Amino acid sequence: MAITVSPLQAEANRLRLELQTLQAENAAEPIEIGNYLLARLEQLKVTKMFGVPGDFNLGFLDLVEDYPTIDWVGNCNELNAAYAADGYARVKEHSIGVVLTTFGVGELSAMNGIAGAFSEMVPVLHLVGVPSTVQQGTKAVLHHTLSDGRFDAYLKAAENITISQGLVTDKETAASTIDRVLTDCITKARPVYLTLPTNMVFEKISSERLKIPLSPAWPLNDPDIESFVVEEIMKLATTAQDDMVILVDACVIRHGVRDEVNDLIEKTGFPVYAAPMGKTAVSETYERYGGIYVGSVSHPDVKEKIESAKLILSIGSVKSDFNTANFSNRSIPSRTVELHSDHTKVQHAVFPAIGMKQLLPRLTARLEACSAAARKIPIPDPRAVVPKEDNEIITHTWIWPRMGNFFKPKDVIVAETGTSYFGILDIPLPEKSILLSQMLWGSIGWTVGSTLGAAFAVQETGLNRTILFIGDGSLQLTVQELSVMLRHGLKPIIFVINNGGYEIERCIRGRHRKYNDISNWKWTGLLGVFGDPSLSQSYTVHTKTELSVLLDSASFAEAGKIQLVEIMMQTHDAPRALKLQSSA
Amino acid sequence: MAITVSPLQAEANRLRLELQTLQAENAAEPIEIGNYLLARLEQLKVTKMFGVPGDFNLGFLDLVEDYPTIDWVGNCNELNAAYAADGYARVKEHSIGVVLTTFGVGELSAMNGIAGAFSEMVPVLHLVGVPSTVQQGTKAVLHHTLSDGRFDAYLKAAENITISQGLVTDKETAASTIDRVLTDCITKARPVYLTLPTNMVFEKISSERLKIPLSPAWPLNDPDIESFVVEEIMKLATTAQDDMVILVDACVIRHGVRDEVNDLIEKTGFPVYAAPMGKTAVSETYERYGGIYVGSVSHPDVKEKIESAKLILSIGSVKSDFNTANFSNRSIPSRTVELHSDHTKVQHAVFPAIGMKQLLPRLTARLEACSAAARKIPIPDPRAVVPKEDNEIITHTWIWPRMGNFFKPKDVIVAETGTSYFGILDIPLPEKSILLSQMLWGSIGWTVGSTLGAAFAVQETGLNRTILFIGDGSLQLTVQELSVMLRHGLKPIIFVINNGGYEIERCIRGRHRKYNDISNWKWTGLLGVFGDPSLSQSYTVHTKTELSVLLDSASFAEAGKIQLVEIMMQTHDAPRALKLQSSA
């Protein structure tokens, strides 16, 4: 998720930036504050800006619309826009997502989406067009205010769900404020909040600072402590007689160490497993990949392999309830080494400010020697087999392995926190495919916006299809964003699981309660209402055969237009992992 | 909006409540905390609860579903649910709106809706199902958390947009906490925030306190100061030689003094005008009603009458930008008396804690003597005339007076902050009709949710039809809530102004910018997708004649099923008031 430079290079860049600014305040061409910000976003490889126009951001939108390399994506509402920025950032790993809203009404609508990016560590800039500094000073009862003169109320709310905040209030500090929040965003992989008053957008400032791109301010590991940590880990590896497994999780993706981890697993050959949130952090077709470990909900053979290993090297773990089957993972501290973005934990000892970005290559160099032994450690076969069932009902036990055969390399698969996510957890995905889910934050409806953002990123990054799995209950929350996909010519495949309500909640409580029911929409009519019917295709499938025939159809599989497939499934059917999780 | 008791009666009730609780802690039947809360809501005449189920509120939802007098309205998403609670409270004036969400994901999605209720002074309870007090104590990384152990982050965010907060944390204080936030809600006519942990819902407490209903804690005017204020006002009235006008605004409705104001205007006969946010606070068919005063945007005859009056009695005013045409109202302090819920202002002198609820009857008694003179003061004729235009284009100058002929007594008319609201401003509405709008907060899309809530309240209060006016841009934000109307058999008439985008923004900036365009939906296909097509009817009208024929059709006008009318209008056409307002 972070920028591809080394920590040392990043630090040098930042120092040079400060120096150069001091040296040559007046040398460069002046630039509007709004365009300064856009230039910074362009440097961060941002090509899409999500959001909704509102009267306090219209001036800035003029600049966006005229900016050659950044496209405005007008969303239907702000929550969906925030979700889209999140999905975009997840797929476009060395960039950030940007959502633009307006003061009060717009920004508060986006809060859940921004909080989700915080929870799940996704770098998103929430940019808010606000009243002019003059208007704010008068404390007047403007529209979009709380009618009591408090112009800082929304900032105070945002402070709880963003890692850094910046208010552009004058020409002198505008550039450094913008640079500070963007640097925090790419360093910490969390959302940041920036307000742009209407009277600041066109003010001109020096463009000097733009000559040096922003770099993340990762911790520079102390070499002595880092060496000490490496030795401590090697001692444990020796004691374990190379009986070690590697467990990867979400932060491998979020904190930009995919390459370092791949280097480690390929050079050492230790068995590698993934936690649910780390699914697709490493290739699931890699020969030493053994499957998903999620505590008591794991497949028994995976569970046994992990929990009996003498040493677990855990990389980028996120210890949330769903990611660990209610904290049932038994990777007890005395035989675990944890690598994180900003600290390392060896057994019980915590080493602050020793980050994995630098530590991983050193570990790989030392552990390479174990390769021969490591490659002999057996792993389970993670492949999923389509079960033979003697009926035509589309069941969860059948559909997910069947979908496994439909996926192709480089597909981006988005799975709603519900039956979809728990179903797909058990299916290994193809090479270079990416799974997007929001297991920790778990906001239903998130996948619709994030599919929109992901589909844009897919276009830019040479990935394959964008495929969404969502339940009928979740889709109702954010459905209008399908029309934005249509408007921009995006062509995701959308599988809608129609089981008449909120099935994940039925698993938790209220199995026969009315509050978990929803109204039954005519799903196949939706896309035709949201755009030109010739640009989309919708289907309903009731049986295994119907679904299989559709999946096998070449024209369907090539995804030449946006497609929606309503899959009729049974109320009270749920995937294995969800049933186990909710009973745990 | 507040409960119909006198301030003194209210104060006595609250004292009795505290006393009785101390006297008889153990006398009454025990009751679950969840049911205690529901009983309080029932006493406040709440019959509908809006929201979305989520795993931390499912236990409480069992109680709601089983509660005989309160119905659960499952909304499509939380923002729409908050809007619905707001609309419900606005129409059901002596009750409150209630929205139930779940921890984090749900409550943050509702924030914009709750903040709007704060800004516009609408009593809404935001009830949030949260993790058990035990789980919160562990600071575990639960789903729906920010993954860093902060369980108070959402409360801190809510503190900025609610007037009072309560956390149910134990049996001992649960009842008093619930009573405190509900009392604040009905006293201050602003939203309040209450969290209900999963392990508290079924805990049993004494039901003793329920024997005394909650009452608003309005200020009890000091009799001596109140007398002094009355004399000060009478001196001004005498000096003005009865050349006085009355100007009513939103707080007449919000703070429950409609009856007192009607008594005043009927007994005295002074000319009465309304600010935009106070439209329908007094009957627009009343013989002494002169129209809407909105500073420089007013009709010239209204402007002249108000601004030349020797004394202006302003009741419940809200001095927001849109409500005053950018503060252009000239009611200069030296000839204005302002009555508010919690203070009075006579010329430049402020009298804190002298509230209008008690002051108004005393003023009426004194001013009654001016009646003969007052009734001679001329007023403009506020009636609107349908203009003759020699074309079939549906224009803003034509459509609003035409709609004026369509409205009936007791209709509830909901107008989106956009061309709809500014259009309807110029049209007097029938007797006992209610106009709902959100001019101060101005969140586009709000009317859809609020129409849902209003339509429920209309059913209960013997009002007539619910009629929504909304632009295509605004409807896209919250469109799914139409399906909830269908599901519950509500029958609003929905007029969709199709002008290809955000017209109100085009008036402000970006007249020819792409960012103000939206995708064109097949609006007449929507209701058929959201529910059984036989339960709804949709129309598109392109010409004046087509629209007139439809409005004159008896079957259309009786609103026997939910109806949607797409009105084709021209991009860049806007109502008079909006053009003036945006240029101001």
PDB file of N, CA and C in Angstrom, chain A residues 53-54 58 62 65-66 76-77 105 109 111-112 119 141 143-145 147 150 154 160 320-321 440-442 476-477 480 483 487 505 509 513-515 517 521-522 529, chain B residues 53-54 58 62 65-66 76-77 105 109 111-112 119 141 143-145 147 150 154 160 320-321 440-442 476-477 480 483 487 505 509 513-515 517 521-522 529:
ATOM      1  N   PRO A  53     -20.357  16.755  -5.536  1.00  0.00           N
ATOM      2  CA  PRO A  53     -20.208  18.205  -5.485  1.00  0.00           C
ATOM      3  C   PRO A  53     -21.104  18.824  -4.422  1.00  0.00           C
ATOM      4  N   GLY A  54     -20.648  19.932  -3.882  1.00  0.00           N
ATOM      5  CA  GLY A  54     -21.434  20.682  -2.907  1.00  0.00           C
ATOM      6  C   GLY A  54     -20.925  22.104  -2.951  1.00  0.00           C
ATOM      7  N   LEU A  58     -17.145  23.521  -5.034  1.00  0.00           N
ATOM      8  CA  LEU A  58     -17.313  23.693  -6.488  1.00  0.00           C
ATOM      9  C   LEU A  58     -16.112  24.395  -7.127  1.00  0.00           C
ATOM     10  N   ASP A  62     -13.663  22.901 -10.225  1.00  0.00           N
ATOM     11  CA  ASP A  62     -13.240  23.474 -11.509  1.00  0.00           C
ATOM     12  C   ASP A  62     -11.802  23.048 -11.818  1.00  0.00           C
ATOM     13  N   GLU A  65     -11.666  19.285 -12.648  1.00  0.00           N
ATOM     14  CA  GLU A  65     -12.185  18.972 -13.986  1.00  0.00           C
ATOM     15  C   GLU A  65     -11.179  19.377 -15.066  1.00  0.00           C
ATOM     16  N   ASP A  66     -10.416  20.409 -14.797  1.00  0.00           N
ATOM     17  CA  ASP A  66      -9.438  20.872 -15.780  1.00  0.00           C
ATOM     18  C   ASP A  66      -8.071  20.202 -15.644  1.00  0.00           C
ATOM     19  N   CYS A  76     -22.958   8.792  -6.383  1.00  0.00           N
ATOM     20  CA  CYS A  76     -24.347   9.093  -6.040  1.00  0.00           C
ATOM     21  C   CYS A  76     -24.473   9.655  -4.634  1.00  0.00           C
ATOM     22  N   ASN A  77     -23.644   9.184  -3.696  1.00  0.00           N
ATOM     23  CA  ASN A  77     -23.640   9.798  -2.370  1.00  0.00           C
ATOM     24  C   ASN A  77     -22.262   9.646  -1.740  1.00  0.00           C
ATOM     25  N   VAL A 105     -22.719  18.384   5.791  1.00  0.00           N
ATOM     26  CA  VAL A 105     -23.610  17.379   5.198  1.00  0.00           C
ATOM     27  C   VAL A 105     -22.866  16.286   4.450  1.00  0.00           C
ATOM     28  N   SER A 109     -21.638  12.369   6.061  1.00  0.00           N
ATOM     29  CA  SER A 109     -22.184  11.196   5.369  1.00  0.00           C
ATOM     30  C   SER A 109     -21.095  10.176   5.057  1.00  0.00           C
ATOM     31  N   MET A 111     -18.505   9.500   6.963  1.00  0.00           N
ATOM     32  CA  MET A 111     -17.742   9.094   8.152  1.00  0.00           C
ATOM     33  C   MET A 111     -17.560   7.587   8.311  1.00  0.00           C
ATOM     34  N   ASN A 112     -18.623   6.856   8.081  1.00  0.00           N
ATOM     35  CA  ASN A 112     -18.500   5.404   8.238  1.00  0.00           C
ATOM     36  C   ASN A 112     -17.467   4.844   7.266  1.00  0.00           C
ATOM     37  N   SER A 119      -9.947   1.607  10.421  1.00  0.00           N
ATOM     38  CA  SER A 119      -9.945   0.293  11.059  1.00  0.00           C
ATOM     39  C   SER A 119      -9.124  -0.718  10.270  1.00  0.00           C
ATOM     40  N   VAL A 141     -24.523  31.840  11.031  1.00  0.00           N
ATOM     41  CA  VAL A 141     -25.335  30.628  10.877  1.00  0.00           C
ATOM     42  C   VAL A 141     -25.500  30.329   9.393  1.00  0.00           C
ATOM     43  N   HIS A 143     -25.821  27.820   6.080  1.00  0.00           N
ATOM     44  CA  HIS A 143     -26.361  26.489   5.822  1.00  0.00           C
ATOM     45  C   HIS A 143     -25.214  25.476   5.983  1.00  0.00           C
ATOM     46  N   HIS A 144     -25.544  24.247   6.299  1.00  0.00           N
ATOM     47  CA  HIS A 144     -24.580  23.173   6.604  1.00  0.00           C
ATOM     48  C   HIS A 144     -23.860  23.390   7.948  1.00  0.00           C
ATOM     49  N   THR A 145     -24.280  24.388   8.740  1.00  0.00           N
ATOM     50  CA  THR A 145     -23.713  24.483  10.093  1.00  0.00           C
ATOM     51  C   THR A 145     -24.731  23.945  11.090  1.00  0.00           C
ATOM     52  N   SER A 147     -25.941  25.564  13.405  1.00  0.00           N
ATOM     53  CA  SER A 147     -26.759  26.721  13.776  1.00  0.00           C
ATOM     54  C   SER A 147     -26.335  27.335  15.104  1.00  0.00           C
ATOM     55  N   ARG A 150     -20.476  26.826  15.850  1.00  0.00           N
ATOM     56  CA  ARG A 150     -19.318  25.947  16.010  1.00  0.00           C
ATOM     57  C   ARG A 150     -18.832  25.473  14.631  1.00  0.00           C
ATOM     58  N   TYR A 154     -17.119  19.433  13.074  1.00  0.00           N
ATOM     59  CA  TYR A 154     -16.893  18.273  12.182  1.00  0.00           C
ATOM     60  C   TYR A 154     -15.433  17.842  12.236  1.00  0.00           C
ATOM     61  N   ASN A 160     -11.512  11.614  15.579  1.00  0.00           N
ATOM     62  CA  ASN A 160     -11.664  10.277  16.162  1.00  0.00           C
ATOM     63  C   ASN A 160     -11.457   9.144  15.167  1.00  0.00           C
ATOM     64  N   SER A 320      -8.065  -9.428  15.205  1.00  0.00           N
ATOM     65  CA  SER A 320      -9.458  -9.067  15.415  1.00  0.00           C
ATOM     66  C   SER A 320     -10.294 -10.328  15.637  1.00  0.00           C
ATOM     67  N   ASP A 321     -11.506 -10.130  16.141  1.00  0.00           N
ATOM     68  CA  ASP A 321     -12.334 -11.287  16.491  1.00  0.00           C
ATOM     69  C   ASP A 321     -12.617 -12.209  15.297  1.00  0.00           C
ATOM     70  N   LEU A 440     -12.822  -6.741   9.316  1.00  0.00           N
ATOM     71  CA  LEU A 440     -12.678  -6.134  10.638  1.00  0.00           C
ATOM     72  C   LEU A 440     -13.761  -5.067  10.851  1.00  0.00           C
ATOM     73  N   TRP A 441     -13.862  -4.138   9.933  1.00  0.00           N
ATOM     74  CA  TRP A 441     -14.849  -3.077  10.071  1.00  0.00           C
ATOM     75  C   TRP A 441     -16.245  -3.631   9.841  1.00  0.00           C
ATOM     76  N   GLY A 442     -16.394  -4.458   8.800  1.00  0.00           N
ATOM     77  CA  GLY A 442     -17.636  -5.191   8.611  1.00  0.00           C
ATOM     78  C   GLY A 442     -18.855  -4.332   8.385  1.00  0.00           C
ATOM     79  N   GLN A 476     -28.864  -3.532  -0.863  1.00  0.00           N
ATOM     80  CA  GLN A 476     -29.868  -2.469  -0.739  1.00  0.00           C
ATOM     81  C   GLN A 476     -29.297  -1.205  -0.083  1.00  0.00           C
ATOM     82  N   LEU A 477     -28.259  -1.337   0.708  1.00  0.00           N
ATOM     83  CA  LEU A 477     -27.718  -0.159   1.391  1.00  0.00           C
ATOM     84  C   LEU A 477     -27.093   0.852   0.439  1.00  0.00           C
ATOM     85  N   GLN A 480     -27.292   2.374  -5.424  1.00  0.00           N
ATOM     86  CA  GLN A 480     -27.247   3.376  -6.500  1.00  0.00           C
ATOM     87  C   GLN A 480     -25.881   3.454  -7.167  1.00  0.00           C
ATOM     88  N   SER A 483     -25.126   2.494 -10.771  1.00  0.00           N
ATOM     89  CA  SER A 483     -25.359   3.408 -11.894  1.00  0.00           C
ATOM     90  C   SER A 483     -24.094   4.176 -12.255  1.00  0.00           C
ATOM     91  N   ARG A 487     -22.291   4.372 -15.829  1.00  0.00           N
ATOM     92  CA  ARG A 487     -21.986   5.676 -16.432  1.00  0.00           C
ATOM     93  C   ARG A 487     -20.543   5.747 -16.912  1.00  0.00           C
ATOM     94  N   GLU A 505     -26.801 -12.195  10.030  1.00  0.00           N
ATOM     95  CA  GLU A 505     -27.412 -11.878  11.321  1.00  0.00           C
ATOM     96  C   GLU A 505     -28.307 -13.011  11.802  1.00  0.00           C
ATOM     97  N   ARG A 509     -28.358 -14.091  15.594  1.00  0.00           N
ATOM     98  CA  ARG A 509     -29.573 -13.997  16.428  1.00  0.00           C
ATOM     99  C   ARG A 509     -30.772 -13.683  15.532  1.00  0.00           C
ATOM    100  N   ARG A 513     -36.778 -14.119  13.058  1.00  0.00           N
ATOM    101  CA  ARG A 513     -37.337 -12.800  13.337  1.00  0.00           C
ATOM    102  C   ARG A 513     -37.582 -12.037  12.040  1.00  0.00           C
ATOM    103  N   LYS A 514     -38.628 -11.226  12.076  1.00  0.00           N
ATOM    104  CA  LYS A 514     -38.955 -10.427  10.892  1.00  0.00           C
ATOM    105  C   LYS A 514     -37.917  -9.338  10.624  1.00  0.00           C
ATOM    106  N   TYR A 515     -37.243  -8.888  11.704  1.00  0.00           N
ATOM    107  CA  TYR A 515     -36.316  -7.775  11.485  1.00  0.00           C
ATOM    108  C   TYR A 515     -35.141  -8.162  10.594  1.00  0.00           C
ATOM    109  N   ASP A 517     -35.630  -9.833   7.793  1.00  0.00           N
ATOM    110  CA  ASP A 517     -36.174  -9.935   6.430  1.00  0.00           C
ATOM    111  C   ASP A 517     -36.049  -8.589   5.719  1.00  0.00           C
ATOM    112  N   TRP A 521     -36.517  -7.342  -4.144  1.00  0.00           N
ATOM    113  CA  TRP A 521     -36.488  -6.497  -5.331  1.00  0.00           C
ATOM    114  C   TRP A 521     -36.438  -7.356  -6.592  1.00  0.00           C
ATOM    115  N   LYS A 522     -36.844  -6.717  -7.677  1.00  0.00           N
ATOM    116  CA  LYS A 522     -36.692  -7.375  -8.983  1.00  0.00           C
ATOM    117  C   LYS A 522     -35.275  -7.071  -9.467  1.00  0.00           C
ATOM    118  N   VAL A 529     -32.746   0.163 -15.242  1.00  0.00           N
ATOM    119  CA  VAL A 529     -33.256   1.444 -14.730  1.00  0.00           C
ATOM    120  C   VAL A 529     -32.112   2.451 -14.563  1.00  0.00           C
TER     121      VAL A 529
ATOM    122  N   PRO B  53     -30.907  -3.464  11.408  1.00  0.00           N
ATOM    123  CA  PRO B  53     -30.375  -4.409  12.395  1.00  0.00           C
ATOM    124  C   PRO B  53     -28.865  -4.589  12.251  1.00  0.00           C
ATOM    125  N   GLY B  54     -28.220  -4.880  13.355  1.00  0.00           N
ATOM    126  CA  GLY B  54     -26.784  -5.155  13.363  1.00  0.00           C
ATOM    127  C   GLY B  54     -26.515  -6.002  14.577  1.00  0.00           C
ATOM    128  N   LEU B  58     -29.397  -6.743  17.993  1.00  0.00           N
ATOM    129  CA  LEU B  58     -30.399  -7.780  17.692  1.00  0.00           C
ATOM    130  C   LEU B  58     -31.198  -8.192  18.935  1.00  0.00           C
ATOM    131  N   ASP B  62     -35.388  -7.972  19.440  1.00  0.00           N
ATOM    132  CA  ASP B  62     -36.378  -8.974  19.872  1.00  0.00           C
ATOM    133  C   ASP B  62     -37.471  -8.290  20.703  1.00  0.00           C
ATOM    134  N   GLU B  65     -39.645  -6.026  18.462  1.00  0.00           N
ATOM    135  CA  GLU B  65     -40.580  -6.786  17.622  1.00  0.00           C
ATOM    136  C   GLU B  65     -41.752  -7.317  18.451  1.00  0.00           C
ATOM    137  N   ASP B  66     -41.498  -7.600  19.707  1.00  0.00           N
ATOM    138  CA  ASP B  66     -42.565  -8.131  20.566  1.00  0.00           C
ATOM    139  C   ASP B  66     -43.369  -7.041  21.275  1.00  0.00           C
ATOM    140  N   CYS B  76     -33.438   0.711   4.581  1.00  0.00           N
ATOM    141  CA  CYS B  76     -32.391   0.171   3.714  1.00  0.00           C
ATOM    142  C   CYS B  76     -30.999   0.537   4.199  1.00  0.00           C
ATOM    143  N   ASN B  77     -30.837   1.729   4.759  1.00  0.00           N
ATOM    144  CA  ASN B  77     -29.553   2.077   5.373  1.00  0.00           C
ATOM    145  C   ASN B  77     -29.772   3.099   6.486  1.00  0.00           C
ATOM    146  N   VAL B 105     -20.187   1.045  12.613  1.00  0.00           N
ATOM    147  CA  VAL B 105     -20.625   1.080  11.212  1.00  0.00           C
ATOM    148  C   VAL B 105     -22.000   1.706  11.032  1.00  0.00           C
ATOM    149  N   SER B 109     -22.820   5.919  10.011  1.00  0.00           N
ATOM    150  CA  SER B 109     -23.572   6.146   8.773  1.00  0.00           C
ATOM    151  C   SER B 109     -24.726   7.112   8.984  1.00  0.00           C
ATOM    152  N   MET B 111     -24.714   9.716  10.991  1.00  0.00           N
ATOM    153  CA  MET B 111     -24.281  10.992  11.581  1.00  0.00           C
ATOM    154  C   MET B 111     -24.834  12.229  10.886  1.00  0.00           C
ATOM    155  N   ASN B 112     -24.796  12.222   9.568  1.00  0.00           N
ATOM    156  CA  ASN B 112     -25.296  13.393   8.852  1.00  0.00           C
ATOM    157  C   ASN B 112     -26.775  13.626   9.159  1.00  0.00           C
ATOM    158  N   SER B 119     -29.076  20.693  13.808  1.00  0.00           N
ATOM    159  CA  SER B 119     -29.070  22.006  13.167  1.00  0.00           C
ATOM    160  C   SER B 119     -30.475  22.584  13.093  1.00  0.00           C
ATOM    161  N   VAL B 141      -9.990  -6.215  19.984  1.00  0.00           N
ATOM    162  CA  VAL B 141     -10.185  -5.753  18.610  1.00  0.00           C
ATOM    163  C   VAL B 141     -11.409  -6.468  18.023  1.00  0.00           C
ATOM    164  N   HIS B 143     -14.867  -6.712  15.709  1.00  0.00           N
ATOM    165  CA  HIS B 143     -15.331  -6.119  14.459  1.00  0.00           C
ATOM    166  C   HIS B 143     -16.136  -4.858  14.814  1.00  0.00           C
ATOM    167  N   HIS B 144     -16.199  -3.932  13.877  1.00  0.00           N
ATOM    168  CA  HIS B 144     -16.816  -2.613  14.074  1.00  0.00           C
ATOM    169  C   HIS B 144     -16.016  -1.707  15.017  1.00  0.00           C
ATOM    170  N   THR B 145     -14.807  -2.116  15.421  1.00  0.00           N
ATOM    171  CA  THR B 145     -13.963  -1.184  16.172  1.00  0.00           C
ATOM    172  C   THR B 145     -12.903  -0.621  15.237  1.00  0.00           C
ATOM    173  N   SER B 147      -9.864  -0.891  15.657  1.00  0.00           N
ATOM    174  CA  SER B 147      -8.738  -1.829  15.771  1.00  0.00           C
ATOM    175  C   SER B 147      -7.655  -1.317  16.718  1.00  0.00           C
ATOM    176  N   ARG B 150     -10.025   1.754  21.179  1.00  0.00           N
ATOM    177  CA  ARG B 150     -10.787   2.930  21.620  1.00  0.00           C
ATOM    178  C   ARG B 150     -12.283   2.661  21.470  1.00  0.00           C
ATOM    179  N   TYR B 154     -16.665   6.724  19.017  1.00  0.00           N
ATOM    180  CA  TYR B 154     -17.919   7.108  18.353  1.00  0.00           C
ATOM    181  C   TYR B 154     -18.746   8.021  19.264  1.00  0.00           C
ATOM    182  N   ASN B 160     -20.372  15.944  19.368  1.00  0.00           N
ATOM    183  CA  ASN B 160     -20.352  17.175  18.580  1.00  0.00           C
ATOM    184  C   ASN B 160     -21.679  17.486  17.900  1.00  0.00           C
ATOM    185  N   SER B 320     -30.468  32.098   9.794  1.00  0.00           N
ATOM    186  CA  SER B 320     -29.497  31.425   8.935  1.00  0.00           C
ATOM    187  C   SER B 320     -29.424  32.128   7.586  1.00  0.00           C
ATOM    188  N   ASP B 321     -28.370  31.822   6.835  1.00  0.00           N
ATOM    189  CA  ASP B 321     -28.152  32.527   5.568  1.00  0.00           C
ATOM    190  C   ASP B 321     -29.327  32.372   4.597  1.00  0.00           C
ATOM    191  N   LEU B 440     -31.846  24.893   6.493  1.00  0.00           N
ATOM    192  CA  LEU B 440     -30.632  25.288   7.206  1.00  0.00           C
ATOM    193  C   LEU B 440     -29.542  24.230   7.006  1.00  0.00           C
ATOM    194  N   TRP B 441     -29.863  23.003   7.294  1.00  0.00           N
ATOM    195  CA  TRP B 441     -28.867  21.937   7.149  1.00  0.00           C
ATOM    196  C   TRP B 441     -28.603  21.657   5.672  1.00  0.00           C
ATOM    197  N   GLY B 442     -29.672  21.583   4.892  1.00  0.00           N
ATOM    198  CA  GLY B 442     -29.527  21.496   3.440  1.00  0.00           C
ATOM    199  C   GLY B 442     -28.800  20.275   2.933  1.00  0.00           C
ATOM    200  N   GLN B 476     -31.057  10.450  -6.244  1.00  0.00           N
ATOM    201  CA  GLN B 476     -30.079   9.369  -6.398  1.00  0.00           C
ATOM    202  C   GLN B 476     -29.337   9.073  -5.092  1.00  0.00           C
ATOM    203  N   LEU B 477     -29.246  10.028  -4.189  1.00  0.00           N
ATOM    204  CA  LEU B 477     -28.504   9.789  -2.945  1.00  0.00           C
ATOM    205  C   LEU B 477     -29.167   8.750  -2.048  1.00  0.00           C
ATOM    206  N   GLN B 480     -33.117   4.179  -2.417  1.00  0.00           N
ATOM    207  CA  GLN B 480     -33.595   2.858  -1.998  1.00  0.00           C
ATOM    208  C   GLN B 480     -34.743   2.936  -0.998  1.00  0.00           C
ATOM    209  N   SER B 483     -38.322   1.829  -1.629  1.00  0.00           N
ATOM    210  CA  SER B 483     -38.754   0.424  -1.487  1.00  0.00           C
ATOM    211  C   SER B 483     -39.336   0.167  -0.105  1.00  0.00           C
ATOM    212  N   ARG B 487     -42.926  -1.359   0.775  1.00  0.00           N
ATOM    213  CA  ARG B 487     -43.049  -2.520   1.658  1.00  0.00           C
ATOM    214  C   ARG B 487     -44.084  -2.296   2.760  1.00  0.00           C
ATOM    215  N   GLU B 505     -26.791  23.770  -7.629  1.00  0.00           N
ATOM    216  CA  GLU B 505     -25.356  24.044  -7.691  1.00  0.00           C
ATOM    217  C   GLU B 505     -24.989  24.792  -8.965  1.00  0.00           C
ATOM    218  N   ARG B 509     -22.402  27.759  -8.941  1.00  0.00           N
ATOM    219  CA  ARG B 509     -21.141  27.701  -9.685  1.00  0.00           C
ATOM    220  C   ARG B 509     -21.157  26.482 -10.607  1.00  0.00           C
ATOM    221  N   ARG B 513     -20.433  23.027 -16.082  1.00  0.00           N
ATOM    222  CA  ARG B 513     -19.438  22.034 -15.708  1.00  0.00           C
ATOM    223  C   ARG B 513     -20.048  20.628 -15.692  1.00  0.00           C
ATOM    224  N   LYS B 514     -19.205  19.680 -16.044  1.00  0.00           N
ATOM    225  CA  LYS B 514     -19.670  18.288 -16.059  1.00  0.00           C
ATOM    226  C   LYS B 514     -19.960  17.762 -14.659  1.00  0.00           C
ATOM    227  N   TYR B 515     -19.253  18.312 -13.664  1.00  0.00           N
ATOM    228  CA  TYR B 515     -19.433  17.758 -12.320  1.00  0.00           C
ATOM    229  C   TYR B 515     -20.844  17.967 -11.783  1.00  0.00           C
ATOM    230  N   ASP B 517     -23.473  17.351 -13.670  1.00  0.00           N
ATOM    231  CA  ASP B 517     -24.335  16.419 -14.413  1.00  0.00           C
ATOM    232  C   ASP B 517     -24.442  15.097 -13.652  1.00  0.00           C
ATOM    233  N   TRP B 521     -31.533   8.285 -15.146  1.00  0.00           N
ATOM    234  CA  TRP B 521     -32.154   6.994 -14.847  1.00  0.00           C
ATOM    235  C   TRP B 521     -33.501   6.893 -15.558  1.00  0.00           C
ATOM    236  N   LYS B 522     -33.925   5.650 -15.704  1.00  0.00           N
ATOM    237  CA  LYS B 522     -35.276   5.423 -16.214  1.00  0.00           C
ATOM    238  C   LYS B 522     -36.204   5.471 -14.996  1.00  0.00           C
ATOM    239  N   VAL B 529     -39.168  -2.077  -9.848  1.00  0.00           N
ATOM    240  CA  VAL B 529     -38.030  -2.882  -9.420  1.00  0.00           C
ATOM    241  C   VAL B 529     -38.036  -3.068  -7.901  1.00  0.00           C
TER     242      VAL B 529
END
